[in-house]
Tab-separated table of C-alpha atoms in Angstrom:
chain	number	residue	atom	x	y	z
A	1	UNK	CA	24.244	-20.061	-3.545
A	2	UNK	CA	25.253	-23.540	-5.174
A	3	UNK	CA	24.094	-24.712	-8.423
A	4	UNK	CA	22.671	-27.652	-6.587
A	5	UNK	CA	20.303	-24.626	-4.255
A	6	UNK	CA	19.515	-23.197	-7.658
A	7	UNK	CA	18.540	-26.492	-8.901
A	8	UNK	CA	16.642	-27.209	-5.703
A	9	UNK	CA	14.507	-23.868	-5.466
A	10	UNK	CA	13.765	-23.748	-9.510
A	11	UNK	CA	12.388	-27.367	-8.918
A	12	UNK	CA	10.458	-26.370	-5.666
A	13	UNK	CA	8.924	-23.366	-7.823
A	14	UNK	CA	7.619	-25.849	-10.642
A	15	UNK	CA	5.994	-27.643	-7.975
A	16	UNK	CA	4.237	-24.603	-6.285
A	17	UNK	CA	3.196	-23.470	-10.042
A	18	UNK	CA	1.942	-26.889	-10.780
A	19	UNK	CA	-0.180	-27.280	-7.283
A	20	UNK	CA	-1.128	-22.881	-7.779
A	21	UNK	CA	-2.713	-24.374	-11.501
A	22	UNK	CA	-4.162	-27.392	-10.083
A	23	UNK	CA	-5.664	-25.662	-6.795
A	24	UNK	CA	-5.909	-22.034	-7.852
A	25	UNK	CA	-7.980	-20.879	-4.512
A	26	UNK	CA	-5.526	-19.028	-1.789
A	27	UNK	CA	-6.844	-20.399	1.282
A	28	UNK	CA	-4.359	-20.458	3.565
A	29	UNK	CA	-2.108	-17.388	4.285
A	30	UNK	CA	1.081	-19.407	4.988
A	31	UNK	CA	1.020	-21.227	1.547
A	32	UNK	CA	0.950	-17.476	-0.261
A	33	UNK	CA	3.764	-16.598	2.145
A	34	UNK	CA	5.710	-19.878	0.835
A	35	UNK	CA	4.812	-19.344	-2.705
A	36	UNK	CA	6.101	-16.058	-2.318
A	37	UNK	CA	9.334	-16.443	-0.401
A	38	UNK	CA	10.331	-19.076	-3.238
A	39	UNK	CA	8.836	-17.215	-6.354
A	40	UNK	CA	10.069	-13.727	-5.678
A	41	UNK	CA	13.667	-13.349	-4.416
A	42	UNK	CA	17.181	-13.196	-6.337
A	43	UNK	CA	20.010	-10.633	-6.534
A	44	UNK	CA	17.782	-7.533	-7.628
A	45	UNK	CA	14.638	-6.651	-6.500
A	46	UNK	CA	11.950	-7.899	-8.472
A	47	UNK	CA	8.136	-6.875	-8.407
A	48	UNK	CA	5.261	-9.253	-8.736
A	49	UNK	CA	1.328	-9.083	-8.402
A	50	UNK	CA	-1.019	-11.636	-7.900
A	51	UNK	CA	-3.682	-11.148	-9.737
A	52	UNK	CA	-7.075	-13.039	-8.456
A	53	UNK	CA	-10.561	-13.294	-9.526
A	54	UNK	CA	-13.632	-12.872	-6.783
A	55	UNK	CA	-13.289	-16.031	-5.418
A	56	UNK	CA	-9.481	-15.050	-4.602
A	57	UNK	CA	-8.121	-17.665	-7.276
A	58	UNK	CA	-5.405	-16.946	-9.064
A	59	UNK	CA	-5.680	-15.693	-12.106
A	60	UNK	CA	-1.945	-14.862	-12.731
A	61	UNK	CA	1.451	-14.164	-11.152
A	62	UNK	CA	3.175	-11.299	-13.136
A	63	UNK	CA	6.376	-10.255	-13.032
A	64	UNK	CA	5.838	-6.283	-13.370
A	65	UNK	CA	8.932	-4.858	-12.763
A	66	UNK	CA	12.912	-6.169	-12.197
A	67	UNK	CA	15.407	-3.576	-10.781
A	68	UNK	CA	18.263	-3.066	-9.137
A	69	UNK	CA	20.078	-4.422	-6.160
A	70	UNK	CA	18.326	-1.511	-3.952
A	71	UNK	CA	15.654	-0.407	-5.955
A	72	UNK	CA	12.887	-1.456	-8.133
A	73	UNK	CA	11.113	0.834	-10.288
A	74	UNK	CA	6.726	0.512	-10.061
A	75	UNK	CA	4.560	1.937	-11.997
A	76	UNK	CA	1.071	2.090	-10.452
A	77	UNK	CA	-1.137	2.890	-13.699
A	78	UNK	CA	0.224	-0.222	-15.248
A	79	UNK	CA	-0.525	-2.705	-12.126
A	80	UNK	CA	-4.043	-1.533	-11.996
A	81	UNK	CA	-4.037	-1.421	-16.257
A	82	UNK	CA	-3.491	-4.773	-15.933
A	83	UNK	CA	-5.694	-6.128	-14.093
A	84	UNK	CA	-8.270	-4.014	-15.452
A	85	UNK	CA	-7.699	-6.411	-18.223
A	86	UNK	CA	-7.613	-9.481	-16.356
A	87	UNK	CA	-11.146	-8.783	-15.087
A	88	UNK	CA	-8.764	-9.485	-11.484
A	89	UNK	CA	-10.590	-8.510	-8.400
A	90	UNK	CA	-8.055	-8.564	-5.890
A	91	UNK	CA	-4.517	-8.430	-5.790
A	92	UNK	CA	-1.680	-9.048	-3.893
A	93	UNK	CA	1.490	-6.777	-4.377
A	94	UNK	CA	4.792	-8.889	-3.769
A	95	UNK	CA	8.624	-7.846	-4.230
A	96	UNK	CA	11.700	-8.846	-2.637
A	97	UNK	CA	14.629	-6.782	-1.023
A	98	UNK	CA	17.909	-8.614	-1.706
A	99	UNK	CA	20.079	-7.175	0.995
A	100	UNK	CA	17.645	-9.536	2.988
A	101	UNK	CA	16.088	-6.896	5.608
A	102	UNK	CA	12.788	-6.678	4.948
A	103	UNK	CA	11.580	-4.522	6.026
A	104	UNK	CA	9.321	-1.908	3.907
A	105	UNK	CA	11.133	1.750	2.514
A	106	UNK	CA	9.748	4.849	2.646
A	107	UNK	CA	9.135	4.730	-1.274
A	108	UNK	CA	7.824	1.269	-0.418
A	109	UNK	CA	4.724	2.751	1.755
A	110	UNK	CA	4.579	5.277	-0.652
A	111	UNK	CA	4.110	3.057	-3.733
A	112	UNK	CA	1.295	0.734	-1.958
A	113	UNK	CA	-0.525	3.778	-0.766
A	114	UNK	CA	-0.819	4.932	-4.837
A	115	UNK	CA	-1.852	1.513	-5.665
A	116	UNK	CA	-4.219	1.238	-2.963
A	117	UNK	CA	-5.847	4.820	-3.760
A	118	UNK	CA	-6.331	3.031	-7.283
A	119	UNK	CA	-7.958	0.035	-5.953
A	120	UNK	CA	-10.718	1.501	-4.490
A	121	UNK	CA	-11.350	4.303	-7.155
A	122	UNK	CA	-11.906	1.146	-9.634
A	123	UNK	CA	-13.417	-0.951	-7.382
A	124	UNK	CA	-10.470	-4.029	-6.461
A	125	UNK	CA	-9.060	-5.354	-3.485
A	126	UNK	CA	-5.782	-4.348	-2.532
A	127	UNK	CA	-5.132	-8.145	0.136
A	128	UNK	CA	-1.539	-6.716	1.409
A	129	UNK	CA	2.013	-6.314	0.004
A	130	UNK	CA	4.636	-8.320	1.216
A	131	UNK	CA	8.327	-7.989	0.976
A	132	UNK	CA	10.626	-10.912	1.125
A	133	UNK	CA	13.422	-10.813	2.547
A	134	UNK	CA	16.021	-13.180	3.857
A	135	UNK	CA	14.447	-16.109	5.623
A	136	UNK	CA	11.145	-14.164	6.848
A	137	UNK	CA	8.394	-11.891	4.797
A	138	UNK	CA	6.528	-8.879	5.831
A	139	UNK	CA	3.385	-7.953	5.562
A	140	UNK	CA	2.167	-4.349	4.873
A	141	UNK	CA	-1.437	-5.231	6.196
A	142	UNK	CA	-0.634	-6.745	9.156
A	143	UNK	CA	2.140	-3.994	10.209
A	144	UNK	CA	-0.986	-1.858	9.798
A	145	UNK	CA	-0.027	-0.062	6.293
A	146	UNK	CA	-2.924	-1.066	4.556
């Protein structure tokens, strides 16, 4: 990637932050895939959650976890921990897979299952997981994993 790409996608993330702050509400599906395929990608995998309130705003994007070029270490306690203490309702699990494939692991499925068991002991939304990859994202709910 060129400096000039670098330049472009750190400017087209300020303006997705800036319009996410001004117009917190996730109403359409395709601008959280956008957000998502610009916010969470690089040369290691990197692990996100969207935290959101009842009214699926956004309450916060958090950077949980950064790993390794094949591997990115979760810790489920912590996600739901957190939002625990961001009175979130929902949330929206997010990470990238920098070889650009991608499609989900077995420690992948694994990982959202935990989560998801956790959600609905305390009562949240688990909305999907998607993994960015190289030019497309999957979705965990709509490959029928959630």
């Amino acid at each position: 990637m060129t400096e000039q790409e670098q330049t472009v996608i750190l400017e087209a993330r300020e303006i997705l932050a800036r319009y996410f702050n001004q117009n917190p509400m996730l109403t359409s599906w395709q601008a959280v895939l956008d957000y998502c395929a610009l916010a969470v990608r690089g040369e290691v995998e990197c692990f996100h959650v969207l935290y959101l309130d009842r009214k699926n705003r956004l309450i916060s994007d958090v950077r949980v976890s950064v790993g390794t070029v094949d591997h990115v270490p979760v810790y489920p306690r912590e996600v739901l921990k957190r939002a625990l203490l961001m009175n979130a309702s929902a949330l929206i699990l997010v990470h990238n897979h920098p070889s650009g494939d991608p499609e989900p692991s077995d420690a992948d499925l694994k990982m959202t299952k935990e989560i998801q068991k956790g959600c609905k002991t305390l009562g949240l939304t688990l909305h999907d997981h998607i993994i960015v990859g190289a030019g497309r994202e999957i979705s965990l709910r709509a490959r029928g994993d959630i």
